[in-house]
Each structure stands twice: as structure tokens, then as C-alpha cells.
Amino acid sequence: QVQLVESGGGSVQSGGSLRLSCKVSRLSWNRYCIGWFRQAPGNEREGVAAIDMDGITHYADAVNGRFTIFQDKANNTLSLQMNRQKPDAAAMYCCAASGGLGAYYSPMSPAEYRNWGQGTQVTVST
């Protein structure tokens, strides 16, 4: 079973940058998608960014142009570079993996994913 362990969370000033990492183990699917999701208190979990087995990336409108998702396959790591942080970015960030994908899938939908990490907290100070 896929294992995901996040790191890199912490406090960042509004307008600052932070990089999250996710160690991904046992990712053996030919067709898969891995992504970052976040959930703030009182809010539903939402997709932030995702990348599939072909390197195609997807971003939420709220972060497009400021966040970058990338996968280091050699080191089994998924990263999320977050620049120009806004106060509303404060949340618990989790990485997730979905495998055995069919022809159609929803990379930004939490319902697409069955494997989740424990999460790493990000706070944004003003």
C-alpha cells in the first residue's frame, strides 16, 4: 500500500514562501495521480495542486501562478513550492495518491483519492 509522509510545514509571513515535501513509498501504479490538498478549520478539504504519471499538472484557481507542484521520481518525493502566501492559505496540508486510473478522473477532487498522508500544518502570519 502507498505510504505518504509530509514535511515542511510551519509558519510563514504573508507574501513569503514555503516548500512542502511528501515522501511517497510503494507507488507502483502505471496510471496514477498524486496531489496536495488542504483543509482549514470549518472548511471542506480542497484540492490545491496535482500531478499525474505523465507530469501533467493541475492547480486550484486560488493558487495558480503562485504555487508549483513537482515530483522527483528518483527520490520518491512530491513537493509543493508555495510563493506569495496569502493569509487564507493557512490550513492542514496533506498529500494523497490515486492509482489504477481510468480514462477519466478528477485530479483535484478529494473523492478521487484513497491514500492519504497525516498532513503538515501551515500557518500564515500578517
mmCIF file of N, CA and C in Angstrom:
data_model
loop_
_atom_site.group_PDB
_atom_site.id
_atom_site.type_symbol
_atom_site.label_atom_id
_atom_site.label_comp_id
_atom_site.label_asym_id
_atom_site.label_seq_id
_atom_site.Cartn_x
_atom_site.Cartn_y
_atom_site.Cartn_z
ATOM 1 N N GLN A 1 0.838 -1.186 0.000
ATOM 2 C CA GLN A 1 0.000 0.000 0.000
ATOM 3 C C GLN A 1 0.877 1.240 0.000
ATOM 4 N N VAL A 2 0.433 2.251 -0.735
ATOM 5 C CA VAL A 2 1.183 3.502 -0.815
ATOM 6 C C VAL A 2 1.263 4.155 0.561
ATOM 7 N N GLN A 3 2.421 4.658 0.884
ATOM 8 C CA GLN A 3 2.608 5.420 2.125
ATOM 9 C C GLN A 3 3.070 6.826 1.783
ATOM 10 N N LEU A 4 2.525 7.795 2.478
ATOM 11 C CA LEU A 4 2.847 9.195 2.215
ATOM 12 C C LEU A 4 3.145 9.884 3.539
ATOM 13 N N VAL A 5 4.278 10.568 3.590
ATOM 14 C CA VAL A 5 4.684 11.270 4.802
ATOM 15 C C VAL A 5 5.077 12.692 4.430
ATOM 16 N N GLU A 6 4.330 13.643 4.965
ATOM 17 C CA GLU A 6 4.580 15.046 4.659
ATOM 18 C C GLU A 6 5.576 15.673 5.625
ATOM 19 N N SER A 7 6.212 16.723 5.149
ATOM 20 C CA SER A 7 7.098 17.533 5.985
ATOM 21 C C SER A 7 7.171 18.937 5.393
ATOM 22 N N GLY A 8 7.739 19.850 6.162
ATOM 23 C CA GLY A 8 7.981 21.185 5.654
ATOM 24 C C GLY A 8 7.000 22.244 6.083
ATOM 25 N N GLY A 9 5.956 21.839 6.801
ATOM 26 C CA GLY A 9 5.009 22.841 7.260
ATOM 27 C C GLY A 9 5.618 23.743 8.318
ATOM 28 N N GLY A 10 4.918 24.804 8.620
ATOM 29 C CA GLY A 10 5.384 25.743 9.624
ATOM 30 C C GLY A 10 4.708 27.080 9.439
ATOM 31 N N SER A 11 5.337 28.084 9.977
ATOM 32 C CA SER A 11 4.771 29.424 9.900
ATOM 33 C C SER A 11 5.493 30.233 8.835
ATOM 34 N N VAL A 12 4.723 30.978 8.084
ATOM 35 C CA VAL A 12 5.296 31.824 7.044
ATOM 36 C C VAL A 12 4.577 33.165 7.078
ATOM 37 N N GLN A 13 5.291 34.197 6.767
ATOM 38 C CA GLN A 13 4.672 35.518 6.719
ATOM 39 C C GLN A 13 3.869 35.670 5.437
ATOM 40 N N SER A 14 2.833 36.447 5.516
ATOM 41 C CA SER A 14 2.057 36.755 4.322
ATOM 42 C C SER A 14 2.983 37.346 3.263
ATOM 43 N N GLY A 15 2.901 36.800 2.063
ATOM 44 C CA GLY A 15 3.788 37.223 0.988
ATOM 45 C C GLY A 15 5.053 36.399 0.877
ATOM 46 N N GLY A 16 5.308 35.558 1.870
ATOM 47 C CA GLY A 16 6.518 34.748 1.888
ATOM 48 C C GLY A 16 6.353 33.427 1.164
ATOM 49 N N SER A 17 7.385 32.597 1.272
ATOM 50 C CA SER A 17 7.420 31.311 0.573
ATOM 51 C C SER A 17 7.657 30.162 1.539
ATOM 52 N N LEU A 18 7.177 29.008 1.148
ATOM 53 C CA LEU A 18 7.346 27.795 1.926
ATOM 54 C C LEU A 18 7.283 26.614 0.971
ATOM 55 N N ARG A 19 8.089 25.592 1.262
ATOM 56 C CA ARG A 19 8.054 24.398 0.430
ATOM 57 C C ARG A 19 7.655 23.196 1.281
ATOM 58 N N LEU A 20 6.650 22.487 0.822
ATOM 59 C CA LEU A 20 6.220 21.254 1.461
ATOM 60 C C LEU A 20 6.760 20.068 0.678
ATOM 61 N N SER A 21 7.058 18.997 1.406
ATOM 62 C CA SER A 21 7.529 17.772 0.767
ATOM 63 C C SER A 21 6.704 16.595 1.228
ATOM 64 N N CYS A 22 6.601 15.600 0.366
ATOM 65 C CA CYS A 22 5.879 14.376 0.704
ATOM 66 C C CYS A 22 6.704 13.196 0.196
ATOM 67 N N LYS A 23 7.114 12.363 1.131
ATOM 68 C CA LYS A 23 7.836 11.146 0.758
ATOM 69 C C LYS A 23 6.803 10.102 0.368
ATOM 70 N N VAL A 24 6.900 9.622 -0.856
ATOM 71 C CA VAL A 24 5.916 8.682 -1.385
ATOM 72 C C VAL A 24 6.571 7.322 -1.532
ATOM 73 N N SER A 25 6.031 6.329 -0.848
ATOM 74 C CA SER A 25 6.599 4.984 -0.893
ATOM 75 C C SER A 25 5.596 4.022 -1.512
ATOM 76 N N ARG A 26 6.134 3.031 -2.217
ATOM 77 C CA ARG A 26 5.332 1.942 -2.790
ATOM 78 C C ARG A 26 4.343 2.441 -3.832
ATOM 79 N N LEU A 27 4.733 3.429 -4.600
ATOM 80 C CA LEU A 27 3.875 3.903 -5.691
ATOM 81 C C LEU A 27 4.168 3.032 -6.904
ATOM 82 N N SER A 28 3.325 2.037 -7.146
ATOM 83 C CA SER A 28 3.627 1.050 -8.173
ATOM 84 C C SER A 28 2.633 1.046 -9.335
ATOM 85 N N TRP A 29 1.682 1.975 -9.322
ATOM 86 C CA TRP A 29 0.713 2.008 -10.401
ATOM 87 C C TRP A 29 1.321 2.567 -11.673
ATOM 88 N N ASN A 30 0.835 2.089 -12.815
ATOM 89 C CA ASN A 30 1.238 2.683 -14.088
ATOM 90 C C ASN A 30 0.501 4.000 -14.337
ATOM 91 N N ARG A 31 -0.754 4.043 -13.943
ATOM 92 C CA ARG A 31 -1.550 5.250 -14.113
ATOM 93 C C ARG A 31 -1.921 5.756 -12.725
ATOM 94 N N TYR A 32 -1.424 6.920 -12.381
ATOM 95 C CA TYR A 32 -1.654 7.447 -11.042
ATOM 96 C C TYR A 32 -1.679 8.964 -11.058
ATOM 97 N N CYS A 33 -2.152 9.500 -9.983
ATOM 98 C CA CYS A 33 -2.137 10.940 -9.772
ATOM 99 C C CYS A 33 -1.805 11.170 -8.306
ATOM 100 N N ILE A 34 -0.966 12.117 -8.019
ATOM 101 C CA ILE A 34 -0.651 12.475 -6.649
ATOM 102 C C ILE A 34 -0.847 13.976 -6.499
ATOM 103 N N GLY A 35 -1.296 14.359 -5.333
ATOM 104 C CA GLY A 35 -1.630 15.773 -5.194
ATOM 105 C C GLY A 35 -1.549 16.278 -3.779
ATOM 106 N N TRP A 36 -1.728 17.564 -3.654
ATOM 107 C CA TRP A 36 -1.771 18.257 -2.370
ATOM 108 C C TRP A 36 -3.180 18.805 -2.152
ATOM 109 N N PHE A 37 -3.631 18.605 -0.929
ATOM 110 C CA PHE A 37 -4.941 19.098 -0.542
ATOM 111 C C PHE A 37 -4.798 19.862 0.773
ATOM 112 N N ARG A 38 -5.731 20.720 1.065
ATOM 113 C CA ARG A 38 -5.674 21.457 2.326
ATOM 114 C C ARG A 38 -7.069 21.594 2.922
ATOM 115 N N GLN A 39 -7.062 21.721 4.228
ATOM 116 C CA GLN A 39 -8.317 21.904 4.941
ATOM 117 C C GLN A 39 -8.100 22.856 6.103
ATOM 118 N N ALA A 40 -8.815 23.939 6.081
ATOM 119 C CA ALA A 40 -8.787 24.901 7.177
ATOM 120 C C ALA A 40 -9.960 24.615 8.101
ATOM 121 N N PRO A 41 -9.866 25.003 9.358
ATOM 122 C CA PRO A 41 -10.965 24.759 10.297
ATOM 123 C C PRO A 41 -12.289 25.316 9.784
ATOM 124 N N GLY A 42 -13.305 24.480 9.813
ATOM 125 C CA GLY A 42 -14.620 24.913 9.364
ATOM 126 C C GLY A 42 -14.840 24.823 7.872
ATOM 127 N N ASN A 43 -13.798 24.474 7.145
ATOM 128 C CA ASN A 43 -13.908 24.378 5.687
ATOM 129 C C ASN A 43 -13.792 22.937 5.231
ATOM 130 N N GLU A 44 -14.268 22.670 4.043
ATOM 131 C CA GLU A 44 -14.091 21.359 3.457
ATOM 132 C C GLU A 44 -12.674 21.226 2.892
ATOM 133 N N ARG A 45 -12.258 19.995 2.773
ATOM 134 C CA ARG A 45 -10.958 19.733 2.148
ATOM 135 C C ARG A 45 -11.036 20.133 0.673
ATOM 136 N N GLU A 46 -9.976 20.777 0.220
ATOM 137 C CA GLU A 46 -9.968 21.220 -1.170
ATOM 138 C C GLU A 46 -8.656 20.870 -1.851
ATOM 139 N N GLY A 47 -8.740 20.655 -3.153
ATOM 140 C CA GLY A 47 -7.545 20.385 -3.914
ATOM 141 C C GLY A 47 -6.727 21.642 -4.126
ATOM 142 N N VAL A 48 -5.416 21.515 -3.987
ATOM 143 C CA VAL A 48 -4.500 22.634 -4.200
ATOM 144 C C VAL A 48 -3.768 22.455 -5.522
ATOM 145 N N ALA A 49 -3.154 21.296 -5.694
ATOM 146 C CA ALA A 49 -2.406 21.013 -6.908
ATOM 147 C C ALA A 49 -2.243 19.510 -7.032
ATOM 148 N N ALA A 50 -2.128 19.043 -8.268
ATOM 149 C CA ALA A 50 -1.950 17.619 -8.514
ATOM 150 C C ALA A 50 -1.089 17.424 -9.753
ATOM 151 N N ILE A 51 -0.465 16.253 -9.818
ATOM 152 C CA ILE A 51 0.364 15.912 -10.964
ATOM 153 C C ILE A 51 0.135 14.445 -11.295
ATOM 154 N N ASP A 52 0.072 14.115 -12.590
ATOM 155 C CA ASP A 52 -0.183 12.730 -12.935
ATOM 156 C C ASP A 52 1.080 12.039 -13.438
ATOM 157 N N MET A 53 0.922 10.787 -13.869
ATOM 158 C CA MET A 53 2.073 9.973 -14.230
ATOM 159 C C MET A 53 2.794 10.528 -15.459
ATOM 160 N N ASP A 54 2.154 11.361 -16.232
ATOM 161 C CA ASP A 54 2.767 11.970 -17.414
ATOM 162 C C ASP A 54 3.344 13.356 -17.113
ATOM 163 N N GLY A 55 3.261 13.768 -15.865
ATOM 164 C CA GLY A 55 3.787 15.072 -15.492
ATOM 165 C C GLY A 55 2.836 16.228 -15.753
ATOM 166 N N ILE A 56 1.599 15.921 -16.079
ATOM 167 C CA ILE A 56 0.610 16.974 -16.297
ATOM 168 C C ILE A 56 0.155 17.507 -14.942
ATOM 169 N N THR A 57 0.173 18.807 -14.803
ATOM 170 C CA THR A 57 -0.154 19.432 -13.520
ATOM 171 C C THR A 57 -1.515 20.114 -13.561
ATOM 172 N N HIS A 58 -2.101 20.209 -12.378
ATOM 173 C CA HIS A 58 -3.394 20.861 -12.211
ATOM 174 C C HIS A 58 -3.299 21.737 -10.974
ATOM 175 N N TYR A 59 -3.930 22.902 -11.041
ATOM 176 C CA TYR A 59 -3.885 23.828 -9.911
ATOM 177 C C TYR A 59 -5.259 24.409 -9.633
ATOM 178 N N ALA A 60 -5.499 24.662 -8.360
ATOM 179 C CA ALA A 60 -6.693 25.409 -7.996
ATOM 180 C C ALA A 60 -6.516 26.849 -8.472
ATOM 181 N N ASP A 61 -7.601 27.480 -8.853
ATOM 182 C CA ASP A 61 -7.529 28.868 -9.330
ATOM 183 C C ASP A 61 -6.880 29.781 -8.298
ATOM 184 N N ALA A 62 -7.141 29.495 -7.022
ATOM 185 C CA ALA A 62 -6.647 30.376 -5.951
ATOM 186 C C ALA A 62 -5.130 30.381 -5.835
ATOM 187 N N VAL A 63 -4.465 29.350 -6.352
ATOM 188 C CA VAL A 63 -3.013 29.256 -6.181
ATOM 189 C C VAL A 63 -2.258 29.276 -7.505
ATOM 190 N N ASN A 64 -2.981 29.208 -8.602
ATOM 191 C CA ASN A 64 -2.353 29.154 -9.916
ATOM 192 C C ASN A 64 -1.458 30.369 -10.141
ATOM 193 N N GLY A 65 -0.224 30.103 -10.529
ATOM 194 C CA GLY A 65 0.729 31.181 -10.738
ATOM 195 C C GLY A 65 1.596 31.478 -9.524
ATOM 196 N N ARG A 66 1.202 30.949 -8.377
ATOM 197 C CA ARG A 66 1.977 31.186 -7.151
ATOM 198 C C ARG A 66 2.544 29.894 -6.575
ATOM 199 N N PHE A 67 1.837 28.795 -6.766
ATOM 200 C CA PHE A 67 2.288 27.502 -6.255
ATOM 201 C C PHE A 67 2.771 26.648 -7.423
ATOM 202 N N THR A 68 3.741 25.783 -7.124
ATOM 203 C CA THR A 68 4.240 24.845 -8.131
ATOM 204 C C THR A 68 4.358 23.467 -7.515
ATOM 205 N N ILE A 69 3.790 22.485 -8.188
ATOM 206 C CA ILE A 69 3.907 21.099 -7.739
ATOM 207 C C ILE A 69 4.909 20.399 -8.642
ATOM 208 N N PHE A 70 5.767 19.586 -8.035
ATOM 209 C CA PHE A 70 6.706 18.825 -8.844
ATOM 210 C C PHE A 70 7.057 17.526 -8.142
ATOM 211 N N GLN A 71 7.384 16.550 -8.962
ATOM 212 C CA GLN A 71 7.674 15.205 -8.472
ATOM 213 C C GLN A 71 9.111 14.840 -8.811
ATOM 214 N N ASP A 72 9.826 14.378 -7.827
ATOM 215 C CA ASP A 72 11.180 13.846 -8.016
ATOM 216 C C ASP A 72 11.064 12.342 -7.931
ATOM 217 N N LYS A 73 10.967 11.705 -9.086
ATOM 218 C CA LYS A 73 10.748 10.268 -9.102
ATOM 219 C C LYS A 73 11.950 9.504 -8.577
ATOM 220 N N ALA A 74 13.125 10.027 -8.798
ATOM 221 C CA ALA A 74 14.337 9.331 -8.345
ATOM 222 C C ALA A 74 14.377 9.233 -6.830
ATOM 223 N N ASN A 75 13.842 10.259 -6.158
ATOM 224 C CA ASN A 75 13.861 10.288 -4.699
ATOM 225 C C ASN A 75 12.488 10.066 -4.083
ATOM 226 N N ASN A 76 11.521 9.663 -4.924
ATOM 227 C CA ASN A 76 10.172 9.345 -4.431
ATOM 228 C C ASN A 76 9.574 10.479 -3.604
ATOM 229 N N THR A 77 9.709 11.682 -4.104
ATOM 230 C CA THR A 77 9.259 12.853 -3.357
ATOM 231 C C THR A 77 8.340 13.721 -4.201
ATOM 232 N N LEU A 78 7.286 14.158 -3.578
ATOM 233 C CA LEU A 78 6.377 15.126 -4.174
ATOM 234 C C LEU A 78 6.514 16.426 -3.399
ATOM 235 N N SER A 79 6.684 17.519 -4.103
ATOM 236 C CA SER A 79 6.884 18.798 -3.420
ATOM 237 C C SER A 79 5.860 19.839 -3.884
ATOM 238 N N LEU A 80 5.642 20.784 -3.011
ATOM 239 C CA LEU A 80 4.767 21.911 -3.337
ATOM 240 C C LEU A 80 5.487 23.184 -2.917
ATOM 241 N N GLN A 81 5.894 23.963 -3.897
ATOM 242 C CA GLN A 81 6.523 25.248 -3.634
ATOM 243 C C GLN A 81 5.429 26.306 -3.593
ATOM 244 N N MET A 82 5.319 26.966 -2.460
ATOM 245 C CA MET A 82 4.263 27.950 -2.275
ATOM 246 C C MET A 82 4.905 29.333 -2.146
ATOM 247 N N ASN A 83 4.623 30.186 -3.091
ATOM 248 C CA ASN A 83 5.151 31.551 -3.094
ATOM 249 C C ASN A 83 4.028 32.558 -2.904
ATOM 250 N N ARG A 84 4.418 33.723 -2.447
ATOM 251 C CA ARG A 84 3.470 34.836 -2.257
ATOM 252 C C ARG A 84 2.250 34.344 -1.466
ATOM 253 N N GLN A 85 2.542 33.779 -0.314
ATOM 254 C CA GLN A 85 1.494 33.198 0.516
ATOM 255 C C GLN A 85 0.487 34.247 0.938
ATOM 256 N N LYS A 86 -0.773 33.833 0.975
ATOM 257 C CA LYS A 86 -1.844 34.695 1.452
ATOM 258 C C LYS A 86 -2.365 34.160 2.774
ATOM 259 N N PRO A 87 -2.969 35.012 3.604
ATOM 260 C CA PRO A 87 -3.474 34.549 4.904
ATOM 261 C C PRO A 87 -4.455 33.390 4.798
ATOM 262 N N ASP A 88 -5.231 33.338 3.706
ATOM 263 C CA ASP A 88 -6.222 32.265 3.590
ATOM 264 C C ASP A 88 -5.591 30.929 3.230
ATOM 265 N N ALA A 89 -4.281 30.894 3.087
ATOM 266 C CA ALA A 89 -3.604 29.636 2.793
ATOM 267 C C ALA A 89 -3.332 28.822 4.048
ATOM 268 N N ALA A 90 -3.585 29.380 5.212
ATOM 269 C CA ALA A 90 -3.358 28.660 6.453
ATOM 270 C C ALA A 90 -4.293 27.466 6.536
ATOM 271 N N ALA A 91 -3.711 26.273 6.706
ATOM 272 C CA ALA A 91 -4.517 25.049 6.716
ATOM 273 C C ALA A 91 -3.625 23.864 7.027
ATOM 274 N N MET A 92 -4.265 22.721 7.185
ATOM 275 C CA MET A 92 -3.546 21.453 7.236
ATOM 276 C C MET A 92 -3.402 20.979 5.797
ATOM 277 N N TYR A 93 -2.164 20.749 5.375
ATOM 278 C CA TYR A 93 -1.893 20.298 4.015
ATOM 279 C C TYR A 93 -1.563 18.811 4.024
ATOM 280 N N CYS A 94 -2.228 18.074 3.161
ATOM 281 C CA CYS A 94 -1.999 16.638 3.044
ATOM 282 C C CYS A 94 -1.661 16.283 1.612
ATOM 283 N N CYS A 95 -0.799 15.303 1.448
ATOM 284 C CA CYS A 95 -0.600 14.756 0.112
ATOM 285 C C CYS A 95 -1.393 13.460 0.000
ATOM 286 N N ALA A 96 -1.755 13.131 -1.205
ATOM 287 C CA ALA A 96 -2.608 11.972 -1.445
ATOM 288 C C ALA A 96 -2.250 11.344 -2.782
ATOM 289 N N ALA A 97 -2.582 10.070 -2.909
ATOM 290 C CA ALA A 97 -2.278 9.346 -4.140
ATOM 291 C C ALA A 97 -3.491 8.558 -4.595
ATOM 292 N N SER A 98 -3.654 8.498 -5.895
ATOM 293 C CA SER A 98 -4.736 7.729 -6.500
ATOM 294 C C SER A 98 -4.150 6.903 -7.639
ATOM 295 N N GLY A 99 -4.458 5.605 -7.669
ATOM 296 C CA GLY A 99 -3.882 4.751 -8.690
ATOM 297 C C GLY A 99 -4.907 3.947 -9.449
ATOM 298 N N GLY A 100 -4.431 3.264 -10.467
ATOM 299 C CA GLY A 100 -5.323 2.473 -11.297
ATOM 300 C C GLY A 100 -6.347 3.335 -12.005
ATOM 301 N N LEU A 101 -5.919 4.514 -12.449
ATOM 302 C CA LEU A 101 -6.857 5.470 -13.016
ATOM 303 C C LEU A 101 -7.471 4.988 -14.317
ATOM 304 N N GLY A 102 -8.711 5.327 -14.504
ATOM 305 C CA GLY A 102 -9.376 5.067 -15.766
ATOM 306 C C GLY A 102 -9.108 6.205 -16.734
ATOM 307 N N ALA A 103 -9.835 6.218 -17.827
ATOM 308 C CA ALA A 103 -9.627 7.254 -18.833
ATOM 309 C C ALA A 103 -10.027 8.628 -18.324
ATOM 310 N N TYR A 104 -10.990 8.677 -17.440
ATOM 311 C CA TYR A 104 -11.450 9.947 -16.906
ATOM 312 C C TYR A 104 -11.304 9.929 -15.392
ATOM 313 N N TYR A 105 -10.736 10.995 -14.875
ATOM 314 C CA TYR A 105 -10.589 11.101 -13.436
ATOM 315 C C TYR A 105 -10.538 12.565 -13.062
ATOM 316 N N SER A 106 -10.697 12.816 -11.792
ATOM 317 C CA SER A 106 -10.771 14.191 -11.285
ATOM 318 C C SER A 106 -9.591 14.439 -10.362
ATOM 319 N N PRO A 107 -8.498 14.936 -10.870
ATOM 320 C CA PRO A 107 -7.285 15.075 -10.066
ATOM 321 C C PRO A 107 -7.409 16.061 -8.913
ATOM 322 N N MET A 108 -8.346 16.952 -8.959
ATOM 323 C CA MET A 108 -8.470 17.957 -7.906
ATOM 324 C C MET A 108 -9.598 17.641 -6.931
ATOM 325 N N SER A 109 -10.198 16.494 -7.082
ATOM 326 C CA SER A 109 -11.284 16.102 -6.190
ATOM 327 C C SER A 109 -10.782 15.157 -5.116
ATOM 328 N N PRO A 110 -10.977 15.493 -3.835
ATOM 329 C CA PRO A 110 -10.542 14.584 -2.764
ATOM 330 C C PRO A 110 -11.162 13.193 -2.884
ATOM 331 N N ALA A 111 -12.336 13.098 -3.450
ATOM 332 C CA ALA A 111 -13.023 11.815 -3.572
ATOM 333 C C ALA A 111 -12.293 10.859 -4.501
ATOM 334 N N GLU A 112 -11.407 11.399 -5.342
ATOM 335 C CA GLU A 112 -10.657 10.557 -6.276
ATOM 336 C C GLU A 112 -9.577 9.745 -5.557
ATOM 337 N N TYR A 113 -9.189 10.173 -4.368
ATOM 338 C CA TYR A 113 -8.009 9.639 -3.686
ATOM 339 C C TYR A 113 -8.362 8.701 -2.541
ATOM 340 N N ARG A 114 -7.582 7.606 -2.433
ATOM 341 C CA ARG A 114 -7.812 6.621 -1.364
ATOM 342 C C ARG A 114 -6.650 6.540 -0.395
ATOM 343 N N ASN A 115 -5.524 7.143 -0.738
ATOM 344 C CA ASN A 115 -4.322 7.046 0.098
ATOM 345 C C ASN A 115 -3.895 8.446 0.520
ATOM 346 N N TRP A 116 -3.790 8.638 1.824
ATOM 347 C CA TRP A 116 -3.527 9.968 2.374
ATOM 348 C C TRP A 116 -2.409 9.940 3.395
ATOM 349 N N GLY A 117 -1.666 11.036 3.431
ATOM 350 C CA GLY A 117 -0.712 11.230 4.495
ATOM 351 C C GLY A 117 -1.382 11.846 5.711
ATOM 352 N N GLN A 118 -0.600 12.036 6.766
ATOM 353 C CA GLN A 118 -1.151 12.575 8.005
ATOM 354 C C GLN A 118 -1.295 14.095 7.965
ATOM 355 N N GLY A 119 -0.528 14.719 7.120
ATOM 356 C CA GLY A 119 -0.654 16.161 6.976
ATOM 357 C C GLY A 119 0.431 16.938 7.678
ATOM 358 N N THR A 120 0.594 18.176 7.234
ATOM 359 C CA THR A 120 1.531 19.104 7.861
ATOM 360 C C THR A 120 0.862 20.474 7.912
ATOM 361 N N GLN A 121 1.000 21.135 9.049
ATOM 362 C CA GLN A 121 0.270 22.369 9.279
ATOM 363 C C GLN A 121 1.019 23.575 8.734
ATOM 364 N N VAL A 122 0.295 24.444 8.095
ATOM 365 C CA VAL A 122 0.851 25.709 7.599
ATOM 366 C C VAL A 122 0.064 26.851 8.222
ATOM 367 N N THR A 123 0.780 27.769 8.833
ATOM 368 C CA THR A 123 0.156 28.981 9.356
ATOM 369 C C THR A 123 0.757 30.186 8.643
ATOM 370 N N VAL A 124 -0.049 31.199 8.448
ATOM 371 C CA VAL A 124 0.386 32.399 7.747
ATOM 372 C C VAL A 124 0.173 33.597 8.660
ATOM 373 N N SER A 125 1.231 34.292 8.927
ATOM 374 C CA SER A 125 1.141 35.469 9.794
ATOM 375 C C SER A 125 1.104 36.744 8.962
ATOM 376 N N THR A 126 0.408 37.731 9.483
ATOM 377 C CA THR A 126 0.279 39.003 8.751
ATOM 378 C C THR A 126 1.117 40.089 9.394
#
